[in-house]
XYZ file of C-alpha atoms in Angstrom:
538
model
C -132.470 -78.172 9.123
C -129.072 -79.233 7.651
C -129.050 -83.032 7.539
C -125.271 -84.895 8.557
C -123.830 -86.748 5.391
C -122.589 -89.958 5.728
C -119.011 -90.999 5.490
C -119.861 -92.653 2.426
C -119.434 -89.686 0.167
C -116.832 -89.564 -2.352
C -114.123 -87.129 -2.334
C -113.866 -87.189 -5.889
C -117.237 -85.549 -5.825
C -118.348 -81.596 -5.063
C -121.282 -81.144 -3.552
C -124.545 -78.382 -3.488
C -126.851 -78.814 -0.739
C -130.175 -77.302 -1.107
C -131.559 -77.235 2.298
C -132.412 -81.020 2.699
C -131.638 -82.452 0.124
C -128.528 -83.290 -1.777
C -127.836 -83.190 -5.600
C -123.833 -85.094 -6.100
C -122.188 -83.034 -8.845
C -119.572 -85.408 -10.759
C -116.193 -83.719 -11.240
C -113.454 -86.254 -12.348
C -110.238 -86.144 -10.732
C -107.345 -83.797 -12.380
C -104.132 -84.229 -11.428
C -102.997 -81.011 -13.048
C -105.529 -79.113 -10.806
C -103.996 -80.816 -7.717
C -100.562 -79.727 -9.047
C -101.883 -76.074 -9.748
C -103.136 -76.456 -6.334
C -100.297 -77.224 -4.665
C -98.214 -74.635 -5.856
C -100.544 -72.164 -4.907
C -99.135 -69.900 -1.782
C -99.389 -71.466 1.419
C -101.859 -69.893 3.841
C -101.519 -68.741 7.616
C -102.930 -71.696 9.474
C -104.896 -70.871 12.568
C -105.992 -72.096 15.744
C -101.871 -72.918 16.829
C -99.761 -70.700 19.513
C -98.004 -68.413 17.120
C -94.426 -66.930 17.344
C -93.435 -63.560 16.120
C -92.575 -65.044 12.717
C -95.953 -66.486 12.034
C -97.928 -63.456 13.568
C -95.326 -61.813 10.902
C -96.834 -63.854 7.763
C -99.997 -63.251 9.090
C -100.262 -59.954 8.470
C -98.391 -60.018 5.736
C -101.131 -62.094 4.425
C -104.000 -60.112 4.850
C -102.275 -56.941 4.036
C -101.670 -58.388 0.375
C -104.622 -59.788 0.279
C -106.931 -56.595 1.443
C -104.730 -53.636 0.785
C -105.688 -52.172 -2.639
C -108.959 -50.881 -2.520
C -108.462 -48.114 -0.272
C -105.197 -46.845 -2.161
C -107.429 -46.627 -5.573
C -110.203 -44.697 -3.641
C -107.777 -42.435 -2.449
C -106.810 -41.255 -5.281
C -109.837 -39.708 -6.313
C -109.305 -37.215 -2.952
C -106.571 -35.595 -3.896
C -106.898 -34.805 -8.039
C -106.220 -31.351 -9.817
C -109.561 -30.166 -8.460
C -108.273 -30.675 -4.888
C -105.066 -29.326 -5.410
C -107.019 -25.985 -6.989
C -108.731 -25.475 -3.279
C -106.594 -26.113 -1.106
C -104.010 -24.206 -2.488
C -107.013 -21.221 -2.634
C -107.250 -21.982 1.205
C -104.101 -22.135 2.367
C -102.749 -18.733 0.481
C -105.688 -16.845 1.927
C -106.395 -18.257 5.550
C -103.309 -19.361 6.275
C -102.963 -22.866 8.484
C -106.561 -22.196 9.750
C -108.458 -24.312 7.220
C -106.884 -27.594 8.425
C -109.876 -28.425 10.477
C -111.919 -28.608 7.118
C -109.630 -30.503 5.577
C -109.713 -32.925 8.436
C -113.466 -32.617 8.675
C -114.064 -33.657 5.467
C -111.691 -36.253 5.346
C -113.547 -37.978 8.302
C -116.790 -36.809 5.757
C -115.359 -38.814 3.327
C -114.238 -42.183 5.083
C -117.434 -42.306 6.395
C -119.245 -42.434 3.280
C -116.589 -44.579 1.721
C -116.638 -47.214 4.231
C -120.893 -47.058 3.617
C -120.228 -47.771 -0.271
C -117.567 -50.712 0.843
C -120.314 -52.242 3.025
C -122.952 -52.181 0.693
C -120.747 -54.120 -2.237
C -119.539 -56.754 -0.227
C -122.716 -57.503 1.744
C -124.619 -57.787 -2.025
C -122.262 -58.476 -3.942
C -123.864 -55.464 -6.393
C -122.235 -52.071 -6.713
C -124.180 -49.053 -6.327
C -124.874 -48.064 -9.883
C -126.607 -51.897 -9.748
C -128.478 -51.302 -7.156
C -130.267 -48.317 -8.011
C -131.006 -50.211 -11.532
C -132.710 -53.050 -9.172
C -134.497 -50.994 -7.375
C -135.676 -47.957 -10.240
C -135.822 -50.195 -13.187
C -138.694 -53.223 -13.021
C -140.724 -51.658 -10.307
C -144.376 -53.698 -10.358
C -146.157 -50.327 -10.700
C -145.619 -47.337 -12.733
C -142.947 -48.864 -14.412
C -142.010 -46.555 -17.102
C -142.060 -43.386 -14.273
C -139.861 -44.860 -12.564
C -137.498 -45.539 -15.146
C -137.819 -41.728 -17.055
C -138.253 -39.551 -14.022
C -135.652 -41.526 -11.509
C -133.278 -44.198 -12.948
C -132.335 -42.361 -16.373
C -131.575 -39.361 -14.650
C -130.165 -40.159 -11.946
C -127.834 -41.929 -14.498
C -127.240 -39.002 -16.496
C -126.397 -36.900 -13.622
C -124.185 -39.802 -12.785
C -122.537 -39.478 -16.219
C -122.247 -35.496 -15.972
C -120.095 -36.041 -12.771
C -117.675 -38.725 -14.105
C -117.076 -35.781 -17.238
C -116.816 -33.445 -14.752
C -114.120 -35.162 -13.019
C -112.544 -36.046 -16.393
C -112.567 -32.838 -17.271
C -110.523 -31.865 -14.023
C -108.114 -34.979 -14.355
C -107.417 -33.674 -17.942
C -106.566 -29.970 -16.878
C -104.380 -30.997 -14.386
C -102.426 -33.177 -16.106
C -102.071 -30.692 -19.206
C -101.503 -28.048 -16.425
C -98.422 -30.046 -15.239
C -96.957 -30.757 -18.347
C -96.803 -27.368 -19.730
C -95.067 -26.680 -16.159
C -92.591 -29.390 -17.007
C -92.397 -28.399 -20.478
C -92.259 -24.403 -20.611
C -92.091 -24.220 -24.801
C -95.116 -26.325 -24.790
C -98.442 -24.272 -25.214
C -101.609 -25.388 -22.838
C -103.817 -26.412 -25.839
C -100.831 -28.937 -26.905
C -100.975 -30.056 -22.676
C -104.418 -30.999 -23.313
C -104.171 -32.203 -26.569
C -101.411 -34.657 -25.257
C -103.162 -35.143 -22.081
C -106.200 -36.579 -23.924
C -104.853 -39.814 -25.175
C -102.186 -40.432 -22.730
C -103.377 -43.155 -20.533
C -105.354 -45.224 -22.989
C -102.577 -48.193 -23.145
C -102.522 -48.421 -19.167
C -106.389 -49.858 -19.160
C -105.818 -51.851 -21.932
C -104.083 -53.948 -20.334
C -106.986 -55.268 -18.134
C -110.077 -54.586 -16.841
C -110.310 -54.009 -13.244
C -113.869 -54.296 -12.485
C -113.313 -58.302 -13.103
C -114.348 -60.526 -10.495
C -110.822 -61.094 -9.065
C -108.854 -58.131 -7.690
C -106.029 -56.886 -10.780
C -103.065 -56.293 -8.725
C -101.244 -54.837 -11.586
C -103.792 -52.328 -11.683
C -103.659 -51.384 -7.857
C -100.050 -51.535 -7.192
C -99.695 -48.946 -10.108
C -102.257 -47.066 -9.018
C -100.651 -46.966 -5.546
C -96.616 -46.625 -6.878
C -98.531 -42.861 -8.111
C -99.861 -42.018 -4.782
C -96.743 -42.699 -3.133
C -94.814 -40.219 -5.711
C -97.212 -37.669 -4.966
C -97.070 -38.510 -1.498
C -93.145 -37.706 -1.777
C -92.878 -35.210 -3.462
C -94.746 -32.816 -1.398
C -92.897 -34.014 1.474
C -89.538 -32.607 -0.124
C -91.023 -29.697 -0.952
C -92.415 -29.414 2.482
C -88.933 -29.964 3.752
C -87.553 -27.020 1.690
C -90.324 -24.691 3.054
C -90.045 -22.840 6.599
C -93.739 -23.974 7.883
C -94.686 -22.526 11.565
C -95.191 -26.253 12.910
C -96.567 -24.790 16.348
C -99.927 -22.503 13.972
C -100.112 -26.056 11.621
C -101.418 -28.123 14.975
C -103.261 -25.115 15.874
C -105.362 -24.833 12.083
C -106.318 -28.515 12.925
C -108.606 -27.450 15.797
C -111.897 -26.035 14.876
C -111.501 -21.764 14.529
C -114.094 -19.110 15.253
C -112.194 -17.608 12.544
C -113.743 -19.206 9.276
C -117.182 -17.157 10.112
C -116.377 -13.534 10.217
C -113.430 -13.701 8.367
C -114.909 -14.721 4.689
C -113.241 -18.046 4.920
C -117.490 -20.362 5.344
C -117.080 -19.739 1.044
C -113.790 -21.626 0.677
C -114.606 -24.167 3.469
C -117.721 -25.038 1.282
C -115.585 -25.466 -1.643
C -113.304 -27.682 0.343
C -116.250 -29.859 1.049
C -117.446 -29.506 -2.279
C -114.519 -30.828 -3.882
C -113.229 -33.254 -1.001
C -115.740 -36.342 -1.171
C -115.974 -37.387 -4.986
C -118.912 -39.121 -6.733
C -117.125 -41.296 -8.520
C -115.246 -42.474 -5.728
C -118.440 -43.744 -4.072
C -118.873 -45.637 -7.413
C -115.391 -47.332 -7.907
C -115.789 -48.079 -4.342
C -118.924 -50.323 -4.092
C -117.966 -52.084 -7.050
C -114.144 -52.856 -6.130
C -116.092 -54.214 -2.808
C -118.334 -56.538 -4.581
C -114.519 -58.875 -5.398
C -113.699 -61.987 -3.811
C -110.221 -61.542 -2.231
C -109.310 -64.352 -0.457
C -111.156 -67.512 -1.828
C -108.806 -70.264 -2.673
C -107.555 -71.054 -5.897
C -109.153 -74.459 -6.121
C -112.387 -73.742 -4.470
C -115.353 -74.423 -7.397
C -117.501 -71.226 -8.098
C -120.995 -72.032 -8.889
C -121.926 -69.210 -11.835
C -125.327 -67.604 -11.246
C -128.098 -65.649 -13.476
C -127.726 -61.874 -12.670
C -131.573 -61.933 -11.780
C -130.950 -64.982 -9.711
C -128.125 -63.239 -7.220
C -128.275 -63.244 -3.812
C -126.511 -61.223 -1.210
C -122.845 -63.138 0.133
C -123.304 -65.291 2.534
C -122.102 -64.217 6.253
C -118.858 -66.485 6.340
C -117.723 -64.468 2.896
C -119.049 -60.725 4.769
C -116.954 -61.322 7.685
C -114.030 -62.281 5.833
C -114.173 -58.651 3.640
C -115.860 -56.617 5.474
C -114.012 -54.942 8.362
C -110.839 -55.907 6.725
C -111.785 -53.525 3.207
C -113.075 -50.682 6.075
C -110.195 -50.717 7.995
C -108.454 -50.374 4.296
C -110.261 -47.692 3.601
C -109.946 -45.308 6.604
C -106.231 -45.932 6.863
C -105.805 -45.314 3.139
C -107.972 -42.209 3.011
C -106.595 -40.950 6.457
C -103.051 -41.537 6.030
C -102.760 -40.480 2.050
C -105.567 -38.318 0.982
C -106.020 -35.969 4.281
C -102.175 -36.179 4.650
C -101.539 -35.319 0.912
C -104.612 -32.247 1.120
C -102.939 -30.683 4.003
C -99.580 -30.727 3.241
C -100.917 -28.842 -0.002
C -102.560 -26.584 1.941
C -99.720 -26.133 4.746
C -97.213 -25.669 0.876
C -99.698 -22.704 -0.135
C -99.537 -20.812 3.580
C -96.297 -21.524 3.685
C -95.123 -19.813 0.386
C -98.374 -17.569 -0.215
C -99.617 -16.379 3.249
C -96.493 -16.212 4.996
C -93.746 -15.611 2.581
C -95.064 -12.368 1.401
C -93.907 -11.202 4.513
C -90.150 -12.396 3.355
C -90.397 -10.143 0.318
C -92.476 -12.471 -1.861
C -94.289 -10.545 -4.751
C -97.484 -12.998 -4.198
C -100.823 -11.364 -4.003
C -104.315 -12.532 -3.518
C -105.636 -16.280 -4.267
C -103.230 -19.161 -5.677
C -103.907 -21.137 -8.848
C -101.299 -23.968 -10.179
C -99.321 -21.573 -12.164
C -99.022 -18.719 -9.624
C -97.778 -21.791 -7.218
C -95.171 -22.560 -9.372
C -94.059 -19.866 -10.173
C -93.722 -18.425 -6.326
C -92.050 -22.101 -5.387
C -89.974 -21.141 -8.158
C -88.667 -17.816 -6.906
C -88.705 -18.684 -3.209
C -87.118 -22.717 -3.089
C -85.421 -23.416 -6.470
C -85.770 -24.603 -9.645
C -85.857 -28.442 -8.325
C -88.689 -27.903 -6.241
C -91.327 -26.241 -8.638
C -90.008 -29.232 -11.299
C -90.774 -32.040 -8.006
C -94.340 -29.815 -7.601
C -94.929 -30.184 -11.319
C -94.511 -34.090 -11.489
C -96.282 -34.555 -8.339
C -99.126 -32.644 -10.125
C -99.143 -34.764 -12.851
C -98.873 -37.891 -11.146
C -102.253 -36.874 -9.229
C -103.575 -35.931 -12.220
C -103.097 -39.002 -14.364
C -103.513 -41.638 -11.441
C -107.050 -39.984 -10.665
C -107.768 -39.707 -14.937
C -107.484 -44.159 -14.472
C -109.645 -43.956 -11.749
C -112.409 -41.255 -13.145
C -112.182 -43.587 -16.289
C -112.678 -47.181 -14.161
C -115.947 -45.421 -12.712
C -117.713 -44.058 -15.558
C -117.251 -47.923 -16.378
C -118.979 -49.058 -13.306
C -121.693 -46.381 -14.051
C -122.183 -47.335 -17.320
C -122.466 -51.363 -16.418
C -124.365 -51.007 -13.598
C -127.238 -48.439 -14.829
C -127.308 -50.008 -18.176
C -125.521 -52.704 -18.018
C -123.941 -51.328 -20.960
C -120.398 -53.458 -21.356
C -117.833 -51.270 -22.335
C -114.181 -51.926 -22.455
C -111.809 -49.238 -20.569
C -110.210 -47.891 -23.580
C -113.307 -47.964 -25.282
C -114.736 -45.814 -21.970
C -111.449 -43.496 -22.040
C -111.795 -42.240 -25.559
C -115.582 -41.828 -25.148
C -115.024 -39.722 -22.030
C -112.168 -37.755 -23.119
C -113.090 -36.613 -26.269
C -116.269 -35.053 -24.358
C -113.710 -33.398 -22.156
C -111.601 -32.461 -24.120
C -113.936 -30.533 -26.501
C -114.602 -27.653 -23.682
C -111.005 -27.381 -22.170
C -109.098 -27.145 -26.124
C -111.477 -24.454 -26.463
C -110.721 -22.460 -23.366
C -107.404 -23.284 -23.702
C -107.169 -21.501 -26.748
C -109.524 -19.095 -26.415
C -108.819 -17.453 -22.716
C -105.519 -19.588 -21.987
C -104.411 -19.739 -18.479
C -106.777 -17.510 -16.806
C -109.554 -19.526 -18.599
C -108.105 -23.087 -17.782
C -108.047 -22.223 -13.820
C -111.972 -21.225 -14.230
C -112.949 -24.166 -15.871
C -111.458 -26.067 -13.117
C -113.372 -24.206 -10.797
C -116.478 -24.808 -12.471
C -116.106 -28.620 -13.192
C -115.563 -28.430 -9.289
C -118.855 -26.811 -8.584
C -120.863 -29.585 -11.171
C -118.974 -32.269 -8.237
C -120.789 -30.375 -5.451
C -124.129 -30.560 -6.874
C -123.930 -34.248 -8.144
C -123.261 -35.701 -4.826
C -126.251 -35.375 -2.491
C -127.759 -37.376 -5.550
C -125.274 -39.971 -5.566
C -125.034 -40.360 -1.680
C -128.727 -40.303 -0.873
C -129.515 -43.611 -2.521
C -126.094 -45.043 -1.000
C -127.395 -44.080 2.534
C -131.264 -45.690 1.823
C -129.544 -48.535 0.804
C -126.606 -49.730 3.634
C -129.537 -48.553 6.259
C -132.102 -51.132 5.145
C -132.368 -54.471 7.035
C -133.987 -56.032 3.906
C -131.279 -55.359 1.604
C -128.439 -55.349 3.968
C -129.460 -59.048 5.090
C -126.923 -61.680 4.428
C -127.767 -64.409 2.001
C -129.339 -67.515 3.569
C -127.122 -70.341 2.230
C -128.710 -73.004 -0.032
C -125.865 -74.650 -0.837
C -122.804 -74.947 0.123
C -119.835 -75.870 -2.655
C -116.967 -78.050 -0.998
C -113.481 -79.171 -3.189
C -112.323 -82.483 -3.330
C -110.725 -84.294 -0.631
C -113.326 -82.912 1.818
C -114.541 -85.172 4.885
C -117.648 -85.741 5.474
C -117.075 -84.601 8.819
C -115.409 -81.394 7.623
C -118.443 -81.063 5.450
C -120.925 -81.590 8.007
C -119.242 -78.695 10.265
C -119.790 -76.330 7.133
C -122.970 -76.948 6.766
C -123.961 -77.000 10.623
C -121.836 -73.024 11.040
C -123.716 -71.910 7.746
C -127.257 -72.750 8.903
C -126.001 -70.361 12.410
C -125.285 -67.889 10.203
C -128.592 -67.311 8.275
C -130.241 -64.054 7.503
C -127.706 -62.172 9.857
C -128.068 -58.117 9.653
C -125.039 -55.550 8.016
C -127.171 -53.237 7.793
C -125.669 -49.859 8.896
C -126.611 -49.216 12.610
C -128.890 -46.066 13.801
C -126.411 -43.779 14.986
C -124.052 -44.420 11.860
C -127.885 -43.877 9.602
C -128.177 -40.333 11.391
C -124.452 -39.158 10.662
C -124.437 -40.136 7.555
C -127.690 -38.235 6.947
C -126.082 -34.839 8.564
C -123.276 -34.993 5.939
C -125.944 -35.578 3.465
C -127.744 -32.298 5.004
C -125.074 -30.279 5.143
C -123.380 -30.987 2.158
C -126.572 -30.405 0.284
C -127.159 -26.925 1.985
C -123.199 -25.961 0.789
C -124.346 -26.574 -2.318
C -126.847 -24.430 -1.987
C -125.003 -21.636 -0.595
C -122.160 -21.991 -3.316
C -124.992 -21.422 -5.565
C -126.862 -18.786 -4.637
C -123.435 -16.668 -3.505
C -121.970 -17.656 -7.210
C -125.691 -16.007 -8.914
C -125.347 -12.881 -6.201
C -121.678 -12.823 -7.956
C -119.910 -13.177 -4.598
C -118.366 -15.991 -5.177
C -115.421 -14.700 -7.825
């Protein structure tokens, strides 16, 4: 039971109420806090009949305040790898494969928006959580720890090199396109320390959201978002069979194309995505400036309380799916509509293109059949995608490392650690087998994706589906900033105590589809494996 304060409390003075009692914190008045204060932006006010303007503001408001997340997460949905298979898939099959793209696109929102739940109902990433729950178990300690926790974080670690390893070959890829003279062990030699003064400037795993950081991140997926729009406007694409390949096709079965649908799963929902995206959750976006923030011991945390879930939640979900539906399936397909386009269909216009598509075969052909300016636009848009998902691979591994560890690393510190692993393997393809080489090893590093990720999303789906952990936190205090009624304070505290202990855990139905991607993604793994050691899959 909350008891009423009295009017007499100060308004100089903050206040923490534990249950029924009340401990007065002093905090002497500041007049240059009030000042800070007051400049501070102005926010929507509510409850008032609301013109066009002010419904204007208003989602102006929340759009700065919540749009970020999604456009980072994105990123990691359309990197080299990506670009690898669905350029595979469309000069092969045509339009057909659009329903996979799509597919997994849904695939991935879904499992995105269960990774933004779980960080902003705990306030814990998923890398933290598995520490919590694999690392000081009451029995069998040590089992726990060696035959779960350390290598699950290991396999953790071999899918952020993985997709490290993809980000560099991409980027190296695109240079050399831009660059003809240059050879493709100088792209990746280049490649390797490229993007180390970007991260210095900030971490963005902080507890406030780095703007910087985001709108950069997002300025990237907007150039590659335009440039394959002007090459797709300098390309005659059969509109009428690209609606078609979005319905599903009785065509991927007989016709061979089940082996490059499971690599467009494979290399569609990214492990280190799920990571980046629980821990980007876990930030306080819209507190105010002047509210106090009461610090607590790690081993102390609770989840957030309901008041602070509501205010994230659906707004970093509905973040998500936009972002991931409207830039990373948009982006994947028009790659894939690029590669029928030019491969499929223009060898019927006297194009000398034969067989599967890599990076350099699609230049080349866009090169022959558009222009010059359109291989250069498909070049930077490569390399944009390729260094705006190296940031993002690098931001993760830091998030892994933290939260299985809690092993505090600094980006650039995290970059040249990662990299040089990378870039050990592709400078010695690169020289060794050159082109032909580079285009396997990106294959490969795609494969190591596909059989992190039922490890990675298996622990993500125990957690969001448990009522326990997926409680929110019953308040013991609440924190109020000066000037505050006791009136105003009293309403707090009565519409916290309502709030107590309510459920986000994720409901049945949601538990059950999230399993059958698990399922399914785990048995594509399995048949890319056994197909690759039957040597079917070259």
């Amino acid at each position: 039971m909350v008891t009423p304060p009295s009017d007499s409390r100060d308004p100089s003075r903050k206040f923490k109420v534990y249950k029924d009692t009340v401990e007065v914190l002093v905090a002497p008045h500041d007049e240059n806090t009030d000042k800070e204060g007051a400049k501070s932006e102005q926010y929507p006010e509510t409850g008032k009949k609301r013109g066009f303007k002010d419904l204007a503001w208003i989602v102006f408001y929340h759009l700065k305040k919540h749009t970020g997340v999604g456009l980072v997460c994105a990123v990691a949905y359309f990197d080299p790898g990506n670009w690898g298979v669905d350029l595979l898939a469309g000069s092969q099959y045509g339009y057909r494969l659009l329903f996979i793209v799509l597919l997994c696109g849904l695939f991935a929102i879904l499992i995105q928006c269960l990774a933004t739940r779980l960080g902003v109902v705990t306030g814990l990433d998923l890398a933290s959580h598995c520490r919590v729950l694999l690392h000081s178990r009451p029995k069998h300690t040590l089992l726990y720890r060696w035959l779960a926790l350390y290598p699950l974080y290991a396999i953790s670690e071999i899918g952020i090199i993985a997709t490290d390893l993809a980000e560099l070959l991409g980027s190296a890829i695109a240079l050399c396109l831009l660059f003809p003279n240059l050879q493709l062990w100088h792209g990746v030699l280049i490649t390797a320390f490229d993007v180390i003064f970007v991260l210095a400037l900030g971490d963005p795993l902080r507890g406030r959201p780095v703007k910087y950081f985001e709108i950069m991140i997002g300025a990237m997926v907007l150039a590659v978002l335009i440039c394959m729009c002007i090459i797709i406007a300098k390309v005659d694409v059969q509109w009428g069979d690209t609606f078609i390949g979005y319905l599903p096709s009785k065509y991927i079965i007989p016709n061979g194309a089940l082996y490059t649908s499971v690599g467009i799963l494979g290399a569609t929902v990214m492990p280190h995505s799920i990571f980046l995206g629980s821990a980007l959750a876990t930030q306080d976006r819209v507190s105010l400036p002047n509210v106090a923030v009461v610090d607590e011991n790690r081993s102390e945390r609770e989840n957030n309380t309901a008041e602070h879930i509501k205010k994230h939640l659906y707004h970093g979900i509905i973040d998500m799916a936009v972002s991931l539906l409207g830039f990373a399936v948009v982006i994947n397909s028009l790659i894939l509509i690029l590669a029928a386009a030019v491969f499929f269909y223009g060898q019927n216009n006297g194009s000398s293109a034969e067989g599967p598509a890599g990076l350099f075969e699609a230049y080349d052909l866009i090169k022959e059949l558009i222009g010059q300016s359109a291989a250069t636009v498909f070049a930077i848009a490569l390399l944009a995608a390729g260094q705006s998902s190296s940031i993002i691979a690098t931001v993760a591994g830091q998030a892994v490392s933290e939260g299985f560890l809690q092993w505090r690393t600094s980006p650039v510190v995290r970059r040249l650690v990662t990299r040089l692993i990378a870039v050990i393997p592709s400078m010695a393809v690169a020289i060794a087998m050159g082109k032909p080489g580079i285009d396997a090893l990106l294959v490969a590093s795609q494969v190591v994706l596909s059989i992190v990720l039922p490890f990675i999303t298996a622990p993500l789906i125990y957690l969001t589906a448990s009522k326990k952990i997926m409680r929110a936190r019953k308040p013991q205090f609440a924190v109020y900033s000066e000037g505050t009624s006791a009136a105003e304070m009293y309403k707090q505290d009565v519409e916290t105590a309502e709030s107590q202990g309510e459920d986000f855990s994720s409901n049945r139905f949601t538990t059950a589809v999230a399993t059958c991607i698990w399922v399914l993604i785990t048995m594509a793994n399995i048949y890319v494996l056994v197909t690759l050691g039957m040597g079917e899959g070259d």
